[in-house]
Every structure is written in structure tokens, then in C-alpha cells.
CSV table of C-alpha atoms and ligand atoms in Angstrom, one decimal:
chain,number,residue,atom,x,y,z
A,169,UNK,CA,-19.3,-18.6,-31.7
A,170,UNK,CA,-18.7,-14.5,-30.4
A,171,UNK,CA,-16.1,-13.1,-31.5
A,172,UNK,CA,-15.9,-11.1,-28.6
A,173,UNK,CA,-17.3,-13.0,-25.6
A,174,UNK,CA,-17.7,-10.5,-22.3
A,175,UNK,CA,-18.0,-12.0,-18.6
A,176,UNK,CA,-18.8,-10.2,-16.0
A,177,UNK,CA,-21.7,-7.2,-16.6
A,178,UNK,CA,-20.0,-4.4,-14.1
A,179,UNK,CA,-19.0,-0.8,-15.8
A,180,UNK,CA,-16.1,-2.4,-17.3
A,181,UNK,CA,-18.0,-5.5,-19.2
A,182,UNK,CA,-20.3,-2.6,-20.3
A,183,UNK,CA,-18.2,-0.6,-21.8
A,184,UNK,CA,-16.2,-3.9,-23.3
A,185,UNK,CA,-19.6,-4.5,-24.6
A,186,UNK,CA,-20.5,-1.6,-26.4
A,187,UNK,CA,-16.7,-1.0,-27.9
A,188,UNK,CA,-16.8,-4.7,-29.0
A,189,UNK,CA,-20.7,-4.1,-30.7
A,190,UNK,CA,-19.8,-0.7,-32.4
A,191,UNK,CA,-17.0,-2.6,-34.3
A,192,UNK,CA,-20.2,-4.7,-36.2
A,193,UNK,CA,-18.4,-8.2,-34.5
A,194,UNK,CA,-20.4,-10.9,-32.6
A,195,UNK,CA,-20.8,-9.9,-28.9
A,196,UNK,CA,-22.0,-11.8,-26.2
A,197,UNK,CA,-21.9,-10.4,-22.3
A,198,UNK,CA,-23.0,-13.4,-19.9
A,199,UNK,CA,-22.9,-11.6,-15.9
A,200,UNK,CA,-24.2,-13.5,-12.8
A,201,UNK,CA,-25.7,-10.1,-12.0
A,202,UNK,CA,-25.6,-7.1,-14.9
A,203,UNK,CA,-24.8,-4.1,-13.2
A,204,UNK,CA,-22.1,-5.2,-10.8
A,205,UNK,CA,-21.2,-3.8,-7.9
A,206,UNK,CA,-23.0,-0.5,-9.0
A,207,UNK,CA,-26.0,-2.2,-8.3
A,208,UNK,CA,-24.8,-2.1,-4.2
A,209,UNK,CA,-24.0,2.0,-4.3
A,210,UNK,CA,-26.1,4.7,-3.4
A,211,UNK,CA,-24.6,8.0,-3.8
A,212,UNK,CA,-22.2,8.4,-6.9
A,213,UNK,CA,-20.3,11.7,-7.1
A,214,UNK,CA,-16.8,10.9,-9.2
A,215,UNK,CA,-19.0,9.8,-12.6
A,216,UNK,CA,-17.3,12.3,-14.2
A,217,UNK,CA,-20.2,14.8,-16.4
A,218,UNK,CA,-22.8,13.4,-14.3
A,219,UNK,CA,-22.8,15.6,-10.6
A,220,UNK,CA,-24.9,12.9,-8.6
A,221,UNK,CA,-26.4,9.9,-9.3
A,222,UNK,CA,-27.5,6.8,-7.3
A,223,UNK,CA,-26.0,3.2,-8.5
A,224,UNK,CA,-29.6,1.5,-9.8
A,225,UNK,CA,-30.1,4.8,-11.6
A,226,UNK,CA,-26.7,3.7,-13.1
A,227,UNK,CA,-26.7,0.1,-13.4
A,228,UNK,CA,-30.1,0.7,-15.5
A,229,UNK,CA,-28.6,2.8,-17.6
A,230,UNK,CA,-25.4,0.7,-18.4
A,231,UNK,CA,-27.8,-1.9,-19.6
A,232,UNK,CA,-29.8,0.0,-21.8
A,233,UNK,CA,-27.1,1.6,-23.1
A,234,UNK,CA,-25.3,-1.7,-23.9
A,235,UNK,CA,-29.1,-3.0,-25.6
A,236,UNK,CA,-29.1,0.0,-28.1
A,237,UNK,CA,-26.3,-2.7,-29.8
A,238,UNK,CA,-26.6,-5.8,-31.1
A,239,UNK,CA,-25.4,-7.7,-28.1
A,240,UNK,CA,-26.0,-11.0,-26.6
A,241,UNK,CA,-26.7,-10.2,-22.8
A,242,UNK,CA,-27.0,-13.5,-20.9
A,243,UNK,CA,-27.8,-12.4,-17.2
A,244,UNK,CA,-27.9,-14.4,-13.7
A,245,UNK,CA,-24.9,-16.8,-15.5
A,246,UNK,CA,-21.8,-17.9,-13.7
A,247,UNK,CA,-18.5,-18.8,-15.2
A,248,UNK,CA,-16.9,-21.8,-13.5
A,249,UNK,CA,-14.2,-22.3,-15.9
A,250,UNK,CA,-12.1,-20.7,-18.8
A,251,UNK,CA,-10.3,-23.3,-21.2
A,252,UNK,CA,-7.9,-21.8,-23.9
A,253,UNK,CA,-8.4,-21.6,-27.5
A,254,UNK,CA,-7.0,-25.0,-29.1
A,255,UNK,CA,-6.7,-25.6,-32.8
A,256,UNK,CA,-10.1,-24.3,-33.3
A,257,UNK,CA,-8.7,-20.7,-31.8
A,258,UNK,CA,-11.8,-20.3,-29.7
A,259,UNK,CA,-12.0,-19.7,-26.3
A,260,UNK,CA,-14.5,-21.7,-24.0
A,261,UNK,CA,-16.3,-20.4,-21.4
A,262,UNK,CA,-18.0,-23.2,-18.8
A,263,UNK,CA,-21.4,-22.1,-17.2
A,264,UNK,CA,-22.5,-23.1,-13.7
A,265,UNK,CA,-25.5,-24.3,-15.4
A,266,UNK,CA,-23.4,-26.6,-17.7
A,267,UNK,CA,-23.9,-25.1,-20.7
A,268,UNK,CA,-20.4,-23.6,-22.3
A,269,UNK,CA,-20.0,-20.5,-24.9
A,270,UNK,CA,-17.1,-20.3,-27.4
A,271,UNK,CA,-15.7,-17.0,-28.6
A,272,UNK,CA,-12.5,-16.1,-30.3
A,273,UNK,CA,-11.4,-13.7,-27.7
A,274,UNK,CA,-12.8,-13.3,-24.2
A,275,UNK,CA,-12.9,-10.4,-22.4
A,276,UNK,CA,-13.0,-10.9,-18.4
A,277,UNK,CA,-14.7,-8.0,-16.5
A,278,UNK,CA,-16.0,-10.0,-12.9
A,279,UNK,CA,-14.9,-7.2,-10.7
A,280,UNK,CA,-14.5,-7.7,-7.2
A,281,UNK,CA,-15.9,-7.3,-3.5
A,282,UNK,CA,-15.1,-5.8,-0.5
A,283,UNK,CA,-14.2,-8.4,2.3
A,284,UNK,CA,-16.7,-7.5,5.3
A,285,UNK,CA,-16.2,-7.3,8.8
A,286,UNK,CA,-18.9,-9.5,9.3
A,287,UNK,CA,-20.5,-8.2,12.9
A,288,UNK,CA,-23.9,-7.0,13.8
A,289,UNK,CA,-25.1,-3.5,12.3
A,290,UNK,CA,-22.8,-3.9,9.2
A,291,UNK,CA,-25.2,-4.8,6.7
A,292,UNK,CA,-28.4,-2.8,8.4
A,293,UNK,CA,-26.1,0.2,8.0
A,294,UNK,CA,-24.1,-0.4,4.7
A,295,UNK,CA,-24.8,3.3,2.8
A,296,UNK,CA,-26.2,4.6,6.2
A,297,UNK,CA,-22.4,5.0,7.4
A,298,UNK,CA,-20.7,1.8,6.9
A,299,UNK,CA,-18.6,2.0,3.8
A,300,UNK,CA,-15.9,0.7,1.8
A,301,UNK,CA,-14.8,3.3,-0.4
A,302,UNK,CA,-12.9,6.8,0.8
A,303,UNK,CA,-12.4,8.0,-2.4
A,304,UNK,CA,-16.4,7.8,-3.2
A,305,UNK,CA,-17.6,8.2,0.3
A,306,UNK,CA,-15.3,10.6,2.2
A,307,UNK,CA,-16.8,13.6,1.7
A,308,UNK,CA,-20.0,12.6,2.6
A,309,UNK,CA,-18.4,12.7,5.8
A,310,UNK,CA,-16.6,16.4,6.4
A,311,UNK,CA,-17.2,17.6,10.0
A,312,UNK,CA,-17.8,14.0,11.5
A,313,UNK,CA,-16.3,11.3,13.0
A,314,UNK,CA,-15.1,8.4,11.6
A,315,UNK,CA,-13.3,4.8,11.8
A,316,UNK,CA,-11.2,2.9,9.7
A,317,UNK,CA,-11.0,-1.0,10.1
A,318,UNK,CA,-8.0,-2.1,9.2
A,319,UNK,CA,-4.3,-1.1,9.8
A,320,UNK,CA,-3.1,-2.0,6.5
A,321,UNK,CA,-1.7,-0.1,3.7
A,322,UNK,CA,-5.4,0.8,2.2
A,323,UNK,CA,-6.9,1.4,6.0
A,324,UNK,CA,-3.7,3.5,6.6
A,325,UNK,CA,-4.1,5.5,3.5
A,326,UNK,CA,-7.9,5.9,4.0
A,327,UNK,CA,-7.1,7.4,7.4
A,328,UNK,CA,-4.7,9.8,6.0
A,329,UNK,CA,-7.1,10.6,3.1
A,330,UNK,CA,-10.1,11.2,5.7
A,331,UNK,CA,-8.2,12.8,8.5
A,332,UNK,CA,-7.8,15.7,5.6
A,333,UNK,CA,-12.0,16.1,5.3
A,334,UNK,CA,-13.2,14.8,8.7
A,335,UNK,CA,-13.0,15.7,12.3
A,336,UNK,CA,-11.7,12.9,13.9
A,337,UNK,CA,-10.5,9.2,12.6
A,338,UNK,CA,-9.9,6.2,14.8
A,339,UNK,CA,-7.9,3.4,12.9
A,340,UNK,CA,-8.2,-0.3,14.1
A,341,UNK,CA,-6.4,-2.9,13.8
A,342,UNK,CA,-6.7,-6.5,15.0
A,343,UNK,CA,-3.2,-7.0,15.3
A,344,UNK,CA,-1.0,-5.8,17.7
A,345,UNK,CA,0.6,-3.5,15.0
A,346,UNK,CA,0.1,-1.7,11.6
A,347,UNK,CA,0.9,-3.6,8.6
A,348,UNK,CA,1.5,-0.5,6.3
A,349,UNK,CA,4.5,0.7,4.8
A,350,UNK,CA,6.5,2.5,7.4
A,351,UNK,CA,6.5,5.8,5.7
A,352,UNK,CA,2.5,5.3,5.5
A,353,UNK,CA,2.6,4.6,9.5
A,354,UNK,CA,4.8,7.6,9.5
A,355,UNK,CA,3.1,10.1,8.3
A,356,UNK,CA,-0.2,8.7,9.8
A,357,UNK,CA,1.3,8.8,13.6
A,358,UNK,CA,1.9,13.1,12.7
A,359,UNK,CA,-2.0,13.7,12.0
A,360,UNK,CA,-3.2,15.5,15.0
A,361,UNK,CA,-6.7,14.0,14.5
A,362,UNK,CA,-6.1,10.4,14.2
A,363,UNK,CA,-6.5,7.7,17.1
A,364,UNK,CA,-4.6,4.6,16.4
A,365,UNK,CA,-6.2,1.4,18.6
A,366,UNK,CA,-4.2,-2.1,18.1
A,367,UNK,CA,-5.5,-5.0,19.3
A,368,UNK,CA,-8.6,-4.2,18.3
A,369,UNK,CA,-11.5,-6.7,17.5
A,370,UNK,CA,-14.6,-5.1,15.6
A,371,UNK,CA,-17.7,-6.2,17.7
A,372,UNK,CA,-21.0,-4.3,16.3
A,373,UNK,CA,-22.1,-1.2,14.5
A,374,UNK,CA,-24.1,0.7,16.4
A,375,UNK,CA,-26.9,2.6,14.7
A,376,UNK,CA,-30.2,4.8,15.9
A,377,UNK,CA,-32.3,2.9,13.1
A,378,UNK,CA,-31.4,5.1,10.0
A,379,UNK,CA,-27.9,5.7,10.4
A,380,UNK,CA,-24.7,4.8,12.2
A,381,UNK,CA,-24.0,6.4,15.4
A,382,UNK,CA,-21.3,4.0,16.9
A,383,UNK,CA,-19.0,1.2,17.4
A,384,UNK,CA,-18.4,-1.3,20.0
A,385,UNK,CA,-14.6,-3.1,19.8
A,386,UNK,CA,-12.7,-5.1,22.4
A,387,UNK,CA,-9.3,-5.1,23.4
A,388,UNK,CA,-7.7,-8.0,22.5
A,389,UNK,CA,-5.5,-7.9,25.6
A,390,UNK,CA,-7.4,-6.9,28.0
A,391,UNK,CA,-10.4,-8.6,27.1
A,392,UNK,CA,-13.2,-5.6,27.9
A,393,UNK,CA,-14.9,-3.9,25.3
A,394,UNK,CA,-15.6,-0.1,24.4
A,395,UNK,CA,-17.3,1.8,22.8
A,396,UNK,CA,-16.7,4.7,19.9
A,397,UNK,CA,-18.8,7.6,19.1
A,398,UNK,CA,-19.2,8.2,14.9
A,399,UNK,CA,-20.9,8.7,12.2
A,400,UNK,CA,-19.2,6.9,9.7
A,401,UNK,CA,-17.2,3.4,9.7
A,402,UNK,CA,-14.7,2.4,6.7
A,403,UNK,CA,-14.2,-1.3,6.5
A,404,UNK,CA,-10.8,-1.7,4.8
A,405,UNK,CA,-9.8,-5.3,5.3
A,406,UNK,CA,-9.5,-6.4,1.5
A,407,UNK,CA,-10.8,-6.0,-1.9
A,408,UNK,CA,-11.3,-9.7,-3.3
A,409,UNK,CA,-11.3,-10.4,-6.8
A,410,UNK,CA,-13.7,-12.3,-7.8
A,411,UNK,CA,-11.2,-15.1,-10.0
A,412,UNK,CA,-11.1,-18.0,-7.8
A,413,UNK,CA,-12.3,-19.7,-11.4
A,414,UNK,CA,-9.3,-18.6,-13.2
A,415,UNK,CA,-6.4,-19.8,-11.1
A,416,UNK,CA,-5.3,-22.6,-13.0
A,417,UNK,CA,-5.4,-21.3,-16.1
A,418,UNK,CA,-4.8,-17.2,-15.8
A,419,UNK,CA,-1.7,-15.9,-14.6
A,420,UNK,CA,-3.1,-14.2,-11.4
A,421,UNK,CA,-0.8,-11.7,-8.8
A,422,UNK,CA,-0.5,-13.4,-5.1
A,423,UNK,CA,-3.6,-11.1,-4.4
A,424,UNK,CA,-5.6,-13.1,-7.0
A,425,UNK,CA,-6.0,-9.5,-9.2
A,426,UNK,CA,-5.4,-11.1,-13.3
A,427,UNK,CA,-2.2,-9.9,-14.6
A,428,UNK,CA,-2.5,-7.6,-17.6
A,429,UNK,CA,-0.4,-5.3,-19.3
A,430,UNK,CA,-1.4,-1.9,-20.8
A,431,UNK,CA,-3.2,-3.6,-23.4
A,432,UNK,CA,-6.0,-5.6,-21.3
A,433,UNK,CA,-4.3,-8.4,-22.3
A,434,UNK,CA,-4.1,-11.5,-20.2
A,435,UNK,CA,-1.6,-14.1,-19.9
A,436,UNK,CA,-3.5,-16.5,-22.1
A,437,UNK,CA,-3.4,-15.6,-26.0
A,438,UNK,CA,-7.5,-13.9,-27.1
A,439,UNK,CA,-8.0,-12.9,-23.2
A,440,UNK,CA,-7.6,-9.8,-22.0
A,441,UNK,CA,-9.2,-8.7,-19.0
A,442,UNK,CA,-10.6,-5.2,-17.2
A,443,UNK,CA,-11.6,-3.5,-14.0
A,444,UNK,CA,-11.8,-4.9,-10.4
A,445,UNK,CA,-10.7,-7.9,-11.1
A,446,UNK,CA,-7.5,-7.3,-12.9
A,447,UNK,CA,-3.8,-5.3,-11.4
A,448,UNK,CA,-5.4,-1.9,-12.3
A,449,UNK,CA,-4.3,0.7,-9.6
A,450,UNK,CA,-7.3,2.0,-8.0
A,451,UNK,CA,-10.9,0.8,-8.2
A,452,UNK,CA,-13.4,2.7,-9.6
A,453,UNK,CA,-16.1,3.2,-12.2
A,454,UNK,CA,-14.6,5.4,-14.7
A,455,UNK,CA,-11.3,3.5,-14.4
A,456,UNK,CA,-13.4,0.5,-14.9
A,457,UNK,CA,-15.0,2.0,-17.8
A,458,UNK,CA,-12.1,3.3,-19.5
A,459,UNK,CA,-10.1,-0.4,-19.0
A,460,UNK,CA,-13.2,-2.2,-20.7
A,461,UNK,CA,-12.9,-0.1,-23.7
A,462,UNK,CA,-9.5,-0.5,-24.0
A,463,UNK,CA,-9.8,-4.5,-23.4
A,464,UNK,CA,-12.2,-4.3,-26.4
A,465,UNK,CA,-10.3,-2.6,-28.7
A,466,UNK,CA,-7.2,-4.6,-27.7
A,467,UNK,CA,-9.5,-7.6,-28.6
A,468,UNK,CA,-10.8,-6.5,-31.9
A,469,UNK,CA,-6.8,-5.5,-32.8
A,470,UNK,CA,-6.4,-9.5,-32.2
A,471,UNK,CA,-9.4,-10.4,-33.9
A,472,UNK,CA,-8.4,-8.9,-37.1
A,473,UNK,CA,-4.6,-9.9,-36.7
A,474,UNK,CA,-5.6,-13.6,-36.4
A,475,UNK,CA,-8.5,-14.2,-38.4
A,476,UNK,CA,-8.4,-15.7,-42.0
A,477,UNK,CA,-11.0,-13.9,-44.1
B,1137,FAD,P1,-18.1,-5.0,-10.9
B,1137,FAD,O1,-18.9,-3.8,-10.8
B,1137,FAD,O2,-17.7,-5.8,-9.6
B,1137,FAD,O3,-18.9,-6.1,-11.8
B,1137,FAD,C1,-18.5,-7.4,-11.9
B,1137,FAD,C2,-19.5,-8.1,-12.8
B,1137,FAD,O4,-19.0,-9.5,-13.0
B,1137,FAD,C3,-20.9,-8.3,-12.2
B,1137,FAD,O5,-21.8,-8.3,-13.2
B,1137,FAD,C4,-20.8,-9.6,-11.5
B,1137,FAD,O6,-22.1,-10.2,-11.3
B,1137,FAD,C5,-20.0,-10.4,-12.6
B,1137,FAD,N1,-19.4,-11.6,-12.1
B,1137,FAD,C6,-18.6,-11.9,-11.1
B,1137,FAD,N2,-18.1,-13.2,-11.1
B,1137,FAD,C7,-18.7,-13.7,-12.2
B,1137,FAD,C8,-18.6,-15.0,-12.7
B,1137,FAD,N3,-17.9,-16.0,-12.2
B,1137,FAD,N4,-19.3,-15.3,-13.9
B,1137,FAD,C9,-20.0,-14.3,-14.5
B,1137,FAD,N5,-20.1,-13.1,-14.0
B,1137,FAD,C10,-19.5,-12.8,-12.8
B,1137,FAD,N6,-16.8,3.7,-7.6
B,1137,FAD,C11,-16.8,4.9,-8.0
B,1137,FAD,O7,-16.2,5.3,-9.0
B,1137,FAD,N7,-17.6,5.8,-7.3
B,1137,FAD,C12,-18.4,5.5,-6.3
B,1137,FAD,O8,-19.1,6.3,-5.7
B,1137,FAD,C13,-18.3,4.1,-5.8
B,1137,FAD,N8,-19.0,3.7,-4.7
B,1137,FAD,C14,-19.0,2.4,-4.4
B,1137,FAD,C15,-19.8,2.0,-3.3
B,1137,FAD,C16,-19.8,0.7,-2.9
B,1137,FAD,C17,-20.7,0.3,-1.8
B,1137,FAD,C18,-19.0,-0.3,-3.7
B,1137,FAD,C19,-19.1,-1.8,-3.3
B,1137,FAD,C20,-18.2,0.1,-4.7
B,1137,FAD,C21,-18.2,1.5,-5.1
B,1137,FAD,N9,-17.4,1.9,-6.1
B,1137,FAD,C22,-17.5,3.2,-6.5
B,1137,FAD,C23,-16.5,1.0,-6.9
B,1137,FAD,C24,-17.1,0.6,-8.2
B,1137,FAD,O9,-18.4,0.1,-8.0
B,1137,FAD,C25,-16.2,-0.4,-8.9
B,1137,FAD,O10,-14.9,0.1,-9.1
B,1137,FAD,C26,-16.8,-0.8,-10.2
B,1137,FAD,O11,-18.1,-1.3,-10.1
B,1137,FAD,C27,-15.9,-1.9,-10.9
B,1137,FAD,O12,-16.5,-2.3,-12.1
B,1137,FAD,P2,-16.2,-3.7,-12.7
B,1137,FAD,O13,-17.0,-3.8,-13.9
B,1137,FAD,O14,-14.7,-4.0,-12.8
B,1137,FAD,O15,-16.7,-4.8,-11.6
């Protein structure tokens, strides 16, 4: 068996990984696809030390970093099931392809992704000015236009955040009102920049072959559609953890996110969890990062607490 078993092989499994190796224990990192949501990025600008990179460049280099360690990296594998340590004290992890790995403590680390709007142009211009992100792709955007879909309390605050660095925003919402906290709505409604369409239904993204250049959404009441000139389009309808595997056996928040406390630690004894997929505030790669390392060391403090020499 590991003694520290990763899943998931985003920047938080990676860093789990290589704080788990450099204690000389058993790791093991099995990932349906080692890199993570990196892997989807183009531009990276917050990777603190490093000005700009692109997420391949990245992703490649989290995975060589983690194979300078001994470390068991088991790609293209998808957990379907966790089971709790019994007498035994090891934790089993249940593949898609049947096989099962045991460890004493399990890290999770299986991020999350972005719900999509799921309309023409979205995925022919995701990086070319569709994007999920403000806080990495804002200011790719100073001095244009832009939308945000979604009137909820992340599409409100993405509005207020871009209406700071952009031109113009236009807020959508499919409902006939804003979901946000009221003080959110408040202070969005005092932006002199900021449009604010409800009953709003996403249609297409327009595009000139490289890059956005539009939308087309129809009124929900009146029935006739129109049409929005931009250069950028911020899809804010959800950020989906990806633990639909864990609900009956870890303690998950009503947005499916795991519960953990400070530690990494999980609500089942040996699991701690990390990044995306847990009730960190704010998603991002450093945060990811710095919650893996401190999963691993949380898990190497149990490891040492319940093993018998
Ligand atoms: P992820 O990166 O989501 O990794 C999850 C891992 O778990 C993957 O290996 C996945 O295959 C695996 N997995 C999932 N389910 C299972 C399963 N059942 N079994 C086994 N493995 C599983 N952040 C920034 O800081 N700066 C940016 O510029 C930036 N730009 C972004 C742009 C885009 C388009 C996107 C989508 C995100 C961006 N982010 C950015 C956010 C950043 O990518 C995430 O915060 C970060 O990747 C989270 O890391 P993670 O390890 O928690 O999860």
C-alpha cells in the first residue's frame, strides 16, 4: 500500500506529491488527466516569480518536477469510489478500470470545472475572449468591452472587478433578477460603465475567426434577439467540483466543494483534501499549490501519529 495516496494530478495533487515524496514515504498520484485544468490555460500571469507563462508550459513542468521524486504517477485513471480505512487503517481507492489502490492516507486534489454556457462560438473562442476567470484574465482586457454571464454573486463581483480595468461591462442574467447579495447589486447598479440586461438568454459568440467580436442574446420576454459588441465574454454560471464520487462517503458543502478545516483534513479520518475541489476561498494555482502542500504535511503528521513502528 502508499502511504500517501494522491488523486487528482492538478497544481494541488502536485505539490501534495512532491511534499508527500520529500518526506522518503510511499507516494502514489493516480489523475484522469496530469496537469489539470492548467492543461486548458493559455496565458498565466498571477504564478507568482514566474511573469508569464502558458499552461502546457506549466502542466509539463509540474510533472517533471513531481518525477525528480520517487513517485508513483498513474495517469488517464478515474476514481469512482473512496471507502474508509477499516481495521486494516488503509484507505481504498476504486478505479474506473476496476482495479483499487490502498494507502494509509489519501489526499484528494480532483479540482473542478467551469459550468459552460454551452452555445455556438464558446468553445471555438475559449482563450480567444471567452473566459472563465477575472482574476487571471481581466487585464488582458483594459480598454475593451466586455460581458459577464451570469447575475450571481461571482458574475456580479466579476463585473465590479472588470468595470475597474475595462471600458464597458454588460452583465446578463437569465432570470428576471440578480441573484447576488444586495449590497453586491448595490454597489454594481453605482458603476457608470456597467449595463445590466435580465431576462437574458445567451445565444452565440460571435467571432471574426481568431478572436471574439460579439454576442447574440434574446430577450426572454420579448422574444427578439440582439446583438452586443465586445471583445471579451466572462462565463460565470458555476464552478463544479469535480466530487460527484465522494457524496456518500465525504462530508461535502451543498455546493458539492469537500469540507476541510485548516489542516486539509476531511471529514473522514487519513483524508484530507486540496484545491478546486474543496471550501478553499478563491480558485487558483498558487492557492491550489500552497493547500496541496499543506494536505501533505497534514498527512504525514497523521502518518506518524498512527503508525506502529
Ligand atoms: P485541477 O487543475 O482541476 O486538477 C484536478 C485534477 O484531478 C486533474 O488531474 C483531473 O484530471 C483530476 N481528476 C478529476 N476528477 C478525477 C477523478 N475522479 N479521478 C482521478 N482524477 C481526477 N488560475 C490561476 O492562478 N491563474 C490563471 O491564469 C488561471 N487561468 C485559468 C484559465 C482557465 C481557462 C481555467 C479553466 C482555469 C484557470 N485558472 C487559473 C484556475 C486554475 O487552473 C485552478 O485554480 C487550478 O488548476 C486548480 O488546481 P487543482 O489541482 O485544485 O485542480
Amino acid at each position: 500500500p502508499f502511504d500517501v495516496l494522491v488523486v487528482g494530478g492538478g497544481p494541488a495533487g502536485a505539490a501534495a506529491a512532491i511534499y508527500a515524496a520529500r518526506k522518503g514515504i510511499r507516494t502514489g498520484v493516480a489523475a484522469e488527466r496530469f496537469g489539470g485544468q492548467v492543461l486548458d490555460t493559455m496565458a498565466i500571469e498571477n504564478f507568482i516569480s514566474v511573469k508569464e507563462t502558458e499552461g502546457p508550459k506549466l502542466a509539463a513542468a509540474l510533472e517533471q518536477h513531481v518525477r525528480e521524486y520517487e513517485v508513483d504517477i498513474m495517469n488517464l485513471q478515474r476514481a469512482t469510489a473512496l471507502v474508509p480505512a477499516g481495521d486494516d487503517g488503509l484507505v481504498e481507492i476504486k478505479l474506473e478500470n476496476g482495479a483499487s489502490l490502498k494507502s494509509r492516507s489519501v489526499i484528494l486534489s480532483t479540482g473542478a470545472r467551469w459550468r459552460q454556457m454551452n452555445v455556438p462560438g464558446e468553445d471555438q473562442y475559449r482563450n480567444k475572449g471567452v473566459a472563465y476567470c477575472p482574476h487571471c484574465d481581466g487585464p488582458l482586457f483594459k480598454g475593451k468591452r466586455v460581458a459577464v454571464i451570469g447575475g450571481g454573486n461571482s458574475g456580479v463581483e466579476a463585473a465590479i472587478d472588470l468595470a475597474g480595468l475595462v471600458t464597458h461591462v454588460t452583465l446578463l442574467e437569465f432570470d428576471d433578477k440578480l441573484r447576488a447579495d444586495e449590497v453586491l447589486q448595490k454597489k454594481l447598479r453605482s458603476l457608470g460603465n456597467v449595463t445590466i440586461i435580465t431576462s437574458a438568454l445567451t445565444q452565440e459568440v460571435l467571432g471574426d475567426g481568431q478572436k471574439v467580436t460579439g454576442l447574440v442574446y434574446q430577450d426572454r420576454v420579448g422574444g427578439d434577439s440582439h446583438r452586443v459588441e465586445l471583445e471579451g465574454i466572462f462565463v460565470q454560471i458555476g464552478l463544479l467540483p469535480n466530487t460527484e464520487w465522494l457524496k456518500d462517503t465525504v462530508a461535502l458543502s451543498p455546493r458539492g466543494e469537500i469540507l476541510i478545516d485548516d489542516r486539509g483534513q476531511t471529514s473522514v479520518p487519513g483524508v484530507f483534501a486540496a484545491g478546486d475541489c474543496t471550501t478553499v476561498p478563491y480558485k487558483q494555482i498558487v492557492i491550489a499549490m500552497g493547500a496541496g502542500s499543506t494536505a501533505a504535511l497534514s498527512a504525514f503528521d497523521h502518518l506518524i501519529r498512527t503508525s506502529v513502528p
